[in-house]
XYZ file of C-alpha atoms in Angstrom:
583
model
C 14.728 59.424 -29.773
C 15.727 55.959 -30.314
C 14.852 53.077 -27.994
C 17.134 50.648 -26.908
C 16.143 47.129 -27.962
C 15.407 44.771 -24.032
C 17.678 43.004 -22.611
C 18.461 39.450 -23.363
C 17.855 37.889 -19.494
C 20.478 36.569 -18.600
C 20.275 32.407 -18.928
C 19.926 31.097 -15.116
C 23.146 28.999 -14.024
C 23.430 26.461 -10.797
C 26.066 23.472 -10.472
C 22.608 20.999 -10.586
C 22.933 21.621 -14.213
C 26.498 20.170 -14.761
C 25.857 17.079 -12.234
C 24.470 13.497 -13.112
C 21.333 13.278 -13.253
C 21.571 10.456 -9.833
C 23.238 12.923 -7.682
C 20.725 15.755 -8.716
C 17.717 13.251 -7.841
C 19.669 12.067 -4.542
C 20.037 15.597 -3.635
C 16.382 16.229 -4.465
C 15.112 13.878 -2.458
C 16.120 15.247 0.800
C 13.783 18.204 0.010
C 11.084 18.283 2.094
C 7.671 19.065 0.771
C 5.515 19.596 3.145
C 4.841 16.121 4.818
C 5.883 14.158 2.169
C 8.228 11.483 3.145
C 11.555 10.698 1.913
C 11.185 8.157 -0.907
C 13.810 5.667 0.197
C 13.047 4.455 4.086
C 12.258 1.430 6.203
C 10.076 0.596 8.775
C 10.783 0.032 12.358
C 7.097 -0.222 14.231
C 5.105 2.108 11.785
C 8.090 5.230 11.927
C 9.506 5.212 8.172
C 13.317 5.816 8.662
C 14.747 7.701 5.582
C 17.719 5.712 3.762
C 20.800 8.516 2.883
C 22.064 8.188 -0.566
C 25.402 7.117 -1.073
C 25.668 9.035 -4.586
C 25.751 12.334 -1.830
C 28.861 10.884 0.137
C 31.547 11.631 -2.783
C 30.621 15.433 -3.040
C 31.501 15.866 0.743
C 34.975 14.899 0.153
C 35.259 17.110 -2.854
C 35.920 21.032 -1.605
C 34.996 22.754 1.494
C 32.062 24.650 -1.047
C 30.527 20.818 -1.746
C 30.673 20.353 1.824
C 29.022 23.060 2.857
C 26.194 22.235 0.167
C 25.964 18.204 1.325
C 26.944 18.027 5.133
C 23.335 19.934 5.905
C 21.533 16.945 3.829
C 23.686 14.258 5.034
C 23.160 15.086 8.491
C 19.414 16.539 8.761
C 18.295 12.726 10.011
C 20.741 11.156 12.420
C 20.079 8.086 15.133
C 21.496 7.398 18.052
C 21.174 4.649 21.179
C 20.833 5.269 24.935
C 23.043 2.266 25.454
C 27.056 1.376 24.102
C 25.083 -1.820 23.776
C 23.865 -2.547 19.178
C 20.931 -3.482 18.969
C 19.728 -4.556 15.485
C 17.355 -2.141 14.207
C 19.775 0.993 15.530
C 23.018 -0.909 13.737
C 20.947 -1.131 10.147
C 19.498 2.201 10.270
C 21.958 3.660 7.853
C 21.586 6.922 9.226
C 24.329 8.939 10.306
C 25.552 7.950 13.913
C 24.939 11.303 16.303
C 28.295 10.345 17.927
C 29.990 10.843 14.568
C 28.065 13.854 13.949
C 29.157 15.276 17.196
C 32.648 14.245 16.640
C 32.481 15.690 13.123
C 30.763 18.862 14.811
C 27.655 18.770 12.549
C 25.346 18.475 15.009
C 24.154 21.721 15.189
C 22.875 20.526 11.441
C 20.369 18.030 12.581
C 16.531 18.234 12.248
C 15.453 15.185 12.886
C 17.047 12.550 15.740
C 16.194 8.768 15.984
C 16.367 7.727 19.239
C 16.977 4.209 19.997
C 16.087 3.503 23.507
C 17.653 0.249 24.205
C 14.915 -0.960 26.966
C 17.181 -4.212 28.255
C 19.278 -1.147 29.703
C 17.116 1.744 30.850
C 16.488 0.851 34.029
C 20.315 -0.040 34.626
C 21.906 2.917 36.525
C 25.560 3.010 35.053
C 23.971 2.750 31.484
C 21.778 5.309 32.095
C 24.891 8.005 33.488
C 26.588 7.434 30.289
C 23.678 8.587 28.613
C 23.650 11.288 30.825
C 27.121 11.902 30.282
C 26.978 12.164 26.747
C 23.818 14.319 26.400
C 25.075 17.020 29.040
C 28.870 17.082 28.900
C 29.510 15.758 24.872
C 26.679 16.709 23.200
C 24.837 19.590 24.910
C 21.710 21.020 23.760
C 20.329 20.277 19.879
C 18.453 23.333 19.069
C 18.061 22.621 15.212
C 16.031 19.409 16.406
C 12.568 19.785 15.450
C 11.262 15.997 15.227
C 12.555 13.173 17.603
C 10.934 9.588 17.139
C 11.566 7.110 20.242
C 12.111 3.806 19.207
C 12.035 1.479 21.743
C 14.950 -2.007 21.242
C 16.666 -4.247 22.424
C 20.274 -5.408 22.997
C 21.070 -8.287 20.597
C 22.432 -10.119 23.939
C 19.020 -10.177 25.630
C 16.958 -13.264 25.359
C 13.720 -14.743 26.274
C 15.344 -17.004 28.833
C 17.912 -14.666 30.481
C 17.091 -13.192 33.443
C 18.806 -10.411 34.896
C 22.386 -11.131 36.806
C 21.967 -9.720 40.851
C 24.645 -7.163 40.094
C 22.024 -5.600 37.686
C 19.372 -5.628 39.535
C 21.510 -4.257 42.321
C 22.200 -1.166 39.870
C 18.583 -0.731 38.634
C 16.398 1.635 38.459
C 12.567 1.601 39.154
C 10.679 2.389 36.175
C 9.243 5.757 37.491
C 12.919 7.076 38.563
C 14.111 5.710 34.882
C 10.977 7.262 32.840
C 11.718 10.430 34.743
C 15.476 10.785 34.733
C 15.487 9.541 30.698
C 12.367 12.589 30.053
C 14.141 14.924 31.645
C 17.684 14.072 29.573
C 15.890 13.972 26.301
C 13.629 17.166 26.977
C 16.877 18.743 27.927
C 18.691 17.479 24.740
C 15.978 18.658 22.240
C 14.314 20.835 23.411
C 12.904 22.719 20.675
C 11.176 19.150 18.858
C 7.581 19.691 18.326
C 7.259 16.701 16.518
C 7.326 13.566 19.009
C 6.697 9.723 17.333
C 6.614 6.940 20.160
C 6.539 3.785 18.343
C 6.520 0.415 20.160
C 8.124 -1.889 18.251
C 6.645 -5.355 17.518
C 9.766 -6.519 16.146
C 9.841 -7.522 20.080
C 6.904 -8.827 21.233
C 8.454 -11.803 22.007
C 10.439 -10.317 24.210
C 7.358 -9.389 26.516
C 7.118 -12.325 28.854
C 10.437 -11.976 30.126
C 10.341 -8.266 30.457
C 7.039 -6.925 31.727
C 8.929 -4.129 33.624
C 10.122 -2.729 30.236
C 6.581 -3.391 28.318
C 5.183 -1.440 30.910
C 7.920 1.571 30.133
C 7.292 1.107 26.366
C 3.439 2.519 27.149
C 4.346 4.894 29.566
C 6.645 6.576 26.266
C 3.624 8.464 24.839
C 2.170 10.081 28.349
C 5.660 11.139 29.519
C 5.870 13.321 26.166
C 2.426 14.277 25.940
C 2.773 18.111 26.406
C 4.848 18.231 23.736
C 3.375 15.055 21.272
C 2.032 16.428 17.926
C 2.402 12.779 16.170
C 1.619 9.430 18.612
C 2.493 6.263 16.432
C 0.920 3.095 18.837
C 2.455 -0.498 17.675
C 1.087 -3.384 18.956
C 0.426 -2.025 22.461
C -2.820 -1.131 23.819
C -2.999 2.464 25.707
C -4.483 2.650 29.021
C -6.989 4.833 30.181
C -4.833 6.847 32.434
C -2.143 7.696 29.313
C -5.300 8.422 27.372
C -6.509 10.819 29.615
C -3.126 12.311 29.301
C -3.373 12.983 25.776
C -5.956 15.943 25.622
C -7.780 16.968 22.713
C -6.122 19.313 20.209
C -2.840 17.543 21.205
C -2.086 14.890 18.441
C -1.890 16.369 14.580
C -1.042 13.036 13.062
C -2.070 9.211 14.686
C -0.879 5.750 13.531
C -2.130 2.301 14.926
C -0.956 -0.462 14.237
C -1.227 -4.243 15.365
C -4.565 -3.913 17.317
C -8.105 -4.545 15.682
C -9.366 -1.413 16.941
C -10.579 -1.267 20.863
C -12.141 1.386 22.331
C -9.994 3.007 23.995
C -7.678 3.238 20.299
C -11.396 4.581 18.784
C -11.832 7.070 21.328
C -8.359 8.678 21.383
C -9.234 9.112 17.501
C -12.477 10.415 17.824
C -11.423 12.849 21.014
C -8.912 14.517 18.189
C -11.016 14.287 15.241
C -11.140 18.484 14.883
C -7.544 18.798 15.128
C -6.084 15.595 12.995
C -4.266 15.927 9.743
C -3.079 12.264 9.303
C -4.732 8.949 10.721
C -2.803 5.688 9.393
C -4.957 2.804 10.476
C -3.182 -0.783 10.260
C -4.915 -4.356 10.927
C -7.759 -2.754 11.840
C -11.664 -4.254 11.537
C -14.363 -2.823 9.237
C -16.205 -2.391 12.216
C -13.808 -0.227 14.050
C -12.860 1.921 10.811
C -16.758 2.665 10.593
C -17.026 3.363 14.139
C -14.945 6.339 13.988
C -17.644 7.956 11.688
C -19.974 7.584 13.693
C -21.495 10.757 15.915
C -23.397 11.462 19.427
C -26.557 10.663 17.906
C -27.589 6.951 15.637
C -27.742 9.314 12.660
C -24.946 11.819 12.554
C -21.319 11.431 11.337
C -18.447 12.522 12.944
C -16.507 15.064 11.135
C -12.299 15.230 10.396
C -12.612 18.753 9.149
C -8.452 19.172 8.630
C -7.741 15.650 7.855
C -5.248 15.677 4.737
C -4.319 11.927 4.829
C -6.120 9.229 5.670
C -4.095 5.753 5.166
C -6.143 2.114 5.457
C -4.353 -1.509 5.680
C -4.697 -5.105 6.599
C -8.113 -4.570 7.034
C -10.027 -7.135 9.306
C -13.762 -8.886 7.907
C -15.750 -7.893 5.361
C -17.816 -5.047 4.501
C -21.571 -4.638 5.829
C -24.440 -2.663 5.049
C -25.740 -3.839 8.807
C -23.132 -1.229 10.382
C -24.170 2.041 10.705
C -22.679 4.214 7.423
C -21.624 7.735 7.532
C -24.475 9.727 6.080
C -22.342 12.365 4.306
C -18.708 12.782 3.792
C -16.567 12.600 7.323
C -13.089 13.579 5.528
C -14.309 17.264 3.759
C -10.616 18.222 3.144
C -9.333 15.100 1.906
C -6.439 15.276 -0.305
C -4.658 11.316 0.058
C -6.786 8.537 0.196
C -4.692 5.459 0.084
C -6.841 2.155 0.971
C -4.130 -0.587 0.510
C -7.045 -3.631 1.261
C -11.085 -3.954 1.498
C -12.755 -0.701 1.248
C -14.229 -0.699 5.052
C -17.411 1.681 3.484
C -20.515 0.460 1.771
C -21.863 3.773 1.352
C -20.070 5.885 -1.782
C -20.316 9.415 0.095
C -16.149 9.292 0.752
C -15.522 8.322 -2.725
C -18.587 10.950 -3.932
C -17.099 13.890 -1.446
C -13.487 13.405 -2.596
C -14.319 14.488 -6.129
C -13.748 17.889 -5.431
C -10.558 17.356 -2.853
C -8.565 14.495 -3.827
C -5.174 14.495 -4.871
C -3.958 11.202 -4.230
C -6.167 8.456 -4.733
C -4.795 4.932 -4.103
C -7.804 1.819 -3.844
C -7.948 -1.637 -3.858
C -11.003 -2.371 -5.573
C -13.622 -5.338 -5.450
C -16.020 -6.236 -8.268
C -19.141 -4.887 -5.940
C -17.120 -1.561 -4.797
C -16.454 -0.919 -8.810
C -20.206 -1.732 -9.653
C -20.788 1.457 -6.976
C -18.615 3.553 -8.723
C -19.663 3.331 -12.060
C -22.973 3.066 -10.750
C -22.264 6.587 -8.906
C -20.484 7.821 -12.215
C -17.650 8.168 -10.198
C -15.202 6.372 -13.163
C -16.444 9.118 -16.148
C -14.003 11.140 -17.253
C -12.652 13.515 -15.458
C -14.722 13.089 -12.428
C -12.255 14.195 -10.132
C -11.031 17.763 -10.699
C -7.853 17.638 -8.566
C -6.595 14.387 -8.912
C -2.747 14.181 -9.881
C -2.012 10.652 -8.850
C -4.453 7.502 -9.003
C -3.587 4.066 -8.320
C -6.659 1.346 -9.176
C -6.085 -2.171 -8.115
C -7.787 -5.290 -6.845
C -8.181 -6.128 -3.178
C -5.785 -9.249 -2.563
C -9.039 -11.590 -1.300
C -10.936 -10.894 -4.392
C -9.731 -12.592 -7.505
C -13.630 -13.067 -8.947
C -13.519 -11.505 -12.055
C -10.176 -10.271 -12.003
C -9.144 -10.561 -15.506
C -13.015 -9.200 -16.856
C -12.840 -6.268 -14.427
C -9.032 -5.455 -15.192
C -8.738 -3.896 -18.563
C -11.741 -1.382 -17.480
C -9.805 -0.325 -14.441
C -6.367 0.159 -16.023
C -8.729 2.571 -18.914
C -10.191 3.925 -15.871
C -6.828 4.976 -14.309
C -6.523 7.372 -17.507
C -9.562 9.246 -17.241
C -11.185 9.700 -13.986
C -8.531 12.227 -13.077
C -8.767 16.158 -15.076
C -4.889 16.535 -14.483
C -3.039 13.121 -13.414
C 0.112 13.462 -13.344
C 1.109 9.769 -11.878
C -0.975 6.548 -12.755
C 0.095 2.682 -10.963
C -1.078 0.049 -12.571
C -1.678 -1.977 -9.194
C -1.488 -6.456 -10.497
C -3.642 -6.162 -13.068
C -4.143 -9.050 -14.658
C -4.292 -8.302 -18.888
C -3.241 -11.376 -20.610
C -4.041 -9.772 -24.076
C -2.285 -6.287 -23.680
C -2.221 -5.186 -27.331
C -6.288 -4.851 -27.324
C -6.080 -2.482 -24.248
C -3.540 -0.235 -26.208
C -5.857 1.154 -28.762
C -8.064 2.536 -26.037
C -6.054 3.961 -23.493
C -6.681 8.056 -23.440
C -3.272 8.945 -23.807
C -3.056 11.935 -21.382
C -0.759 15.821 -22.262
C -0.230 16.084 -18.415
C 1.098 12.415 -17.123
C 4.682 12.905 -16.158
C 5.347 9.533 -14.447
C 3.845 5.958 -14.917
C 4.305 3.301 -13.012
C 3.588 -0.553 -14.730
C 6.157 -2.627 -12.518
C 3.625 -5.059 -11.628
C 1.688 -5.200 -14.721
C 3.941 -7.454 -17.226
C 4.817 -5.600 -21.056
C 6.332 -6.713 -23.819
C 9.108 -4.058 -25.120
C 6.788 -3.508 -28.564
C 3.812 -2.992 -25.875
C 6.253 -0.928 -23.697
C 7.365 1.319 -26.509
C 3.784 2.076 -27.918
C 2.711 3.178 -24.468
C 5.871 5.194 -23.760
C 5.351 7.463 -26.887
C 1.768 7.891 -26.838
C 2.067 10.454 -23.617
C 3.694 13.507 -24.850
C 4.775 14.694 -21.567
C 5.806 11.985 -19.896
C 9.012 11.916 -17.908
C 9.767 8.510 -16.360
C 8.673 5.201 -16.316
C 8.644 2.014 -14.028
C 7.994 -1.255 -16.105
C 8.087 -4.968 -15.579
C 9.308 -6.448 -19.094
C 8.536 -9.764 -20.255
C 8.822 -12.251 -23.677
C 6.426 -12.579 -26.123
C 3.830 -15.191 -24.826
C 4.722 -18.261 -26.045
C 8.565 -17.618 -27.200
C 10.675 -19.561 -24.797
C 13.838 -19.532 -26.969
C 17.101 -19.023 -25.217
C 19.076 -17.123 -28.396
C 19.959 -13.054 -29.111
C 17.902 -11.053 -31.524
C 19.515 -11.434 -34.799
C 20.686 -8.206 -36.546
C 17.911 -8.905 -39.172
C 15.260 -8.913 -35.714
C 16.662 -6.097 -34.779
C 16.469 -4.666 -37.918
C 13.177 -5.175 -38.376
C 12.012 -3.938 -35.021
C 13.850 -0.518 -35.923
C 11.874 0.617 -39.087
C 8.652 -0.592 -37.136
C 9.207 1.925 -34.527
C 11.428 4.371 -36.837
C 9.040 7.211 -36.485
C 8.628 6.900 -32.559
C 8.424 9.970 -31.211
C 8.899 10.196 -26.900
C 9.485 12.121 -24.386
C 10.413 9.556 -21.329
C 13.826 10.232 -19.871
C 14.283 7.668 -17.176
C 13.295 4.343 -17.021
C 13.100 1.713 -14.184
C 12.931 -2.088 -14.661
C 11.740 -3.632 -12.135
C 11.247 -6.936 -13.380
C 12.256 -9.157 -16.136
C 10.603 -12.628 -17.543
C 13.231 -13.710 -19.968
C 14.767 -16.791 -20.573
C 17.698 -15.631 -18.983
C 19.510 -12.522 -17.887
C 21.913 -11.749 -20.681
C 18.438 -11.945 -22.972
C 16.813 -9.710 -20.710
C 19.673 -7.702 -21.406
C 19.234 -7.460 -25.107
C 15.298 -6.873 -25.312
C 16.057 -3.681 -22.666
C 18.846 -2.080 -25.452
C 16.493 -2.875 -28.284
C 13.912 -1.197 -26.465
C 16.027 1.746 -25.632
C 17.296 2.234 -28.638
C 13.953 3.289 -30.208
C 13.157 5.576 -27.812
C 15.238 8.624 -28.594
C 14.241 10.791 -25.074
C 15.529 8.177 -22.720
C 19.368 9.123 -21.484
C 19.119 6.880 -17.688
C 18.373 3.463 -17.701
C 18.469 2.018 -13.763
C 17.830 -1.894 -13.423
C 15.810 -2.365 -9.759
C 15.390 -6.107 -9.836
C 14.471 -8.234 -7.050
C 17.673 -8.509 -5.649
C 21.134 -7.411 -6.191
C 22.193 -10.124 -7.717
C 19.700 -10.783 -10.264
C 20.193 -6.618 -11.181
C 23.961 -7.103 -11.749
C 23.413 -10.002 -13.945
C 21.019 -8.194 -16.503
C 23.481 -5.110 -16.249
C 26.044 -7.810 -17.687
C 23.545 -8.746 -20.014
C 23.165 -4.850 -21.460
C 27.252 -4.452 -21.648
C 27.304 -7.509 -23.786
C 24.228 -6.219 -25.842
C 26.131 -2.765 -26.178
C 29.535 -4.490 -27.278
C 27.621 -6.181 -30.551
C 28.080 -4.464 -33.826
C 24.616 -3.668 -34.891
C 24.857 -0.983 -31.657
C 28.071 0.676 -32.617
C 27.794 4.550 -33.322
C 24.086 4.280 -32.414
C 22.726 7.222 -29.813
C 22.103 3.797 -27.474
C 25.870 4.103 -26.163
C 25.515 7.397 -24.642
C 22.865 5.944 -22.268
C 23.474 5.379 -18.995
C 22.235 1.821 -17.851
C 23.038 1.637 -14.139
C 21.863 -1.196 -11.149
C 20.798 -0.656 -8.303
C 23.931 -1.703 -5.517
């Protein structure tokens, strides 16, 4: 009996692998991962609104079967105003328009809706029945709508000394009748969201002394949603005890404050949902308040966040104490992102000790006394945190003492503390003298991506590091000249020569590379140094220039096509890069 040899499997085909690597990323980043947040965004208030690619647009015009593939990403986030009035922040949103999405008939394809609620009109009644009109008659009901964020605006015509005309205030609405009329509209327009952000914007405080009557409707926002609030965002507007009331515990999953330096009635609303919370982002905050929500029903227990995930600190207010009260073991037992963009508000290691078995993400600003703890805590051995995949070390921005003595140990540090990093920022570290670091670094088999745009290289220094991590995948770096060579000329083929056989046995695995920064002489310089330096690393096929601003980009994108044109570069694997700039 003979046996048939097994089957080859069949090699696994999908159109990602015949597209450019930019539209595969683009498309990739409207993924969601659980609650991580699209990459590209800006900030109205504290609500991150995502930024669509433009590299996505082109494929929708292509066939009906691209279409079908991009309209669902290109519409899952759209925005839309209460008001024909444009406000700024809902005119630069670059989100897809709702309007255009109903027009288009894609709405049905939306997940997540932006809702501009231009507050110089609410309480006007004609506005208001165009809304109306729109929601029940053009629109109808958005059943794929599972997060809606209420951003309060303005109309770019309002202004601190206009005051309304007596034909609007003839055709207002009291701000009960408004709150109740606009809930009702949006309940009945989305009424599957689960997911409600109220964000008062303080983009328009100013606006506050003139309109008291809409300040007061920006804080009633969170109570008229409360049944249905899972994620309360408060900017720069204190809550009242009433709406707190309103907010029960086991309500809110996810809480971000901003703007206020903690008062008690922010604390309590914190501490009333510490069992349920999965997120707390804590903004301009004291160290006081930050320690206060630690703090239990007797002077020497500590309040628990048993489900907190993410816990983001910055801006904070004063300094550390060891006169206020300190949790006594570790508040945050499921801790997996710990991103402390300022002072460290905890004198007391037991966060830092707990996370060790729980962290994922750890991102700290560091002080010279906080980095005495840890190594005094062992906390910086290798290895010391078992789950770690991304670690960003860097100095608090009030403490420059000892800066450049404490700098080379941290960026060593950011190597081994974690058992399987994957991502490592080097946060402004200051290392004048980078080529006695290099010897030391523990170069890493699992780092995929590193991150050193704000921690200057030279391209020799840029190229050693690149090839010493055998798996990594991309790379963010801020390039600079030699120290001390300020002349204005190319590399001459002989330089470039040279520089070659030094590197000819360089062996990496780094695909794409960001530069995020140059400190040349001048752009078409810059230019040069970034081919030379690509040239030697064979992996790298994407080179994308993110400069400061467009204009500076463009120029050392000019800078690489006249590098490319020169002889020495003809029929080298260089030209079949792609070098692109950011638009």
């Amino acid at each position: 009996m003979m046996l048939s040899p097994p089957l080859t499997p069949l090699a696994l085909f999908t159109p990602a692998q015949v597209l450019p690597y930019h539209i595969v990323a683009s498309i990739a980043q409207y993924i969601e991962l659980g609650a991580t947040e699209t990459p590209s965004a800006i900030k109205s208030g504290t609500i991150s609104i995502p930024i669509p690619s433009k590299e996505l647009v082109p494929l929708a015009a292509v066939c009906q079967s691209w279409r079908a593939v991009v309209d669902p990403l290109i519409y899952r986030v759209a925005a839309h105003c209460t008001s024909s009035g444009k406000p700024y922040t809902y005119t630069n949103t670059h989100l897809p328009k709702l309007s255009v999405a109903v027009e288009r008939q894609k709405q049905h394809l939306v997940r997540q809706l932006y809702l501009f609620i231009d507050m110089s009109k609410l309480f006007n009644a004609e506005s208001f029945m165009s809304f109306l009109d729109f929601v029940e008659n053009t629109c109808g009901e958005m059943l794929s709508v599972y997060k809606l964020a209420l951003i309060p605006t303005y109309s770019e015509s309002m202004y601190l000394w206009q005051t309304p005309s007596e034909t609007e205030t003839a055709a207002s609405l009291d701000i009960s009748t408004a709150m109740e009329k606009f809930f009702k509209c949006v309940r009945s327009l989305t009424p599957n969201a689960r997911i409600v952000t109220a964000s008062h914007g303080s983009t328009y405080r100013s606006y506050r002394r003139a309109v008291k009557d809409h300040d007061h409707a920006i804080a009633l926002l969170p109570a008229m949603f409360a049944e249905r609030t899972t994620q309360l965002v408060v900017d720069h507007v204190n809550l009242s005890r009433p709406q707190l009331d309103k907010l029960v515990p086991g309500m809110l999953r996810s809480i971000s404050i901003t703007g206020y330096k903690g008062p008690q009635c922010h604390i309590e609303l914190i501490q009333r949902h510490a069992p349920w919370l999965e997120r707390l982002e804590l903004v301009s905050f004291t160290v006081h308040a930050i320690v206060k929500l630690t703090w239990g029903h007797t002077t020497t227990s500590t309040r628990l966040y048993p489900r907190l995930k993410k816990l983001s600190i910055a801006s904070v207010l004063g300094l550390r104490t060891a006169k206020v009260r300190q949790p006594t073991v570790d508040p945050f037992p499921a801790l997996e992102i710990l991103d402390c963009q300022s002072c460290f508000p905890f004198t007391t290691s037991v966060v830092l000790e707990g996370g060790q078995s729980h962290l994922r993400v750890l991102k700290l600003r560091l002080d010279p006394e906080l980095f005495g703890v840890m190594e005094s805590k062992r906390l910086l051995r290798e290895s010391a945190y078992k789950k770690l995949e991304i670690i960003s070390l860097g100095w608090a921005e009030r403490s420059s003492i000892g800066r450049q003595e404490f700098s080379e140990r941290m960026l060593l540090k950011s190597f081994e503390i974690g058992a399987k990093t994957q991502i490592v920022y080097a946060n402004r570290l200051a290392i004048p003298d980078f080529d006695v670091v290099l010897p030391k670094i523990h170069f890493t088999s699992t780092l995929r991506v590193l991150d050193f745009q704000e921690t200057a290289l030279t391209i020799a220094q840029a190229v050693e590091l690149l090839s010493g991590f055998p798996k990594l995948r991309e790379a963010s770096l801020f390039l600079r000249e030699v120290p001390g060579d300020r002349s204005k000329r190319m590399p001459t083929p002989e330089e470039v020569a040279q520089f070659n056989k030094r590197f000819i046995d360089c062996q990496s695995s780094v695909m794409f590379l960001d530069i995020c920064k140059t400190q040349f002489t001048n752009s078409r310089r810059s230019g040069e140094y970034i081919v030379l330096m690509t040239d030697v690393l064979p992996s790298v096929t994407r080179v994308r220039i993110k400069c400061s601003t467009k204009t500076r980009s463009g120029r050392v994108r000019n800078g690489i096509k006249f590098a490319l044109q020169r002889a020495i570069y003809q029929n080298k694997r260089v030209q079949d890069v792609q070098f692109a700039a950011d638009d």
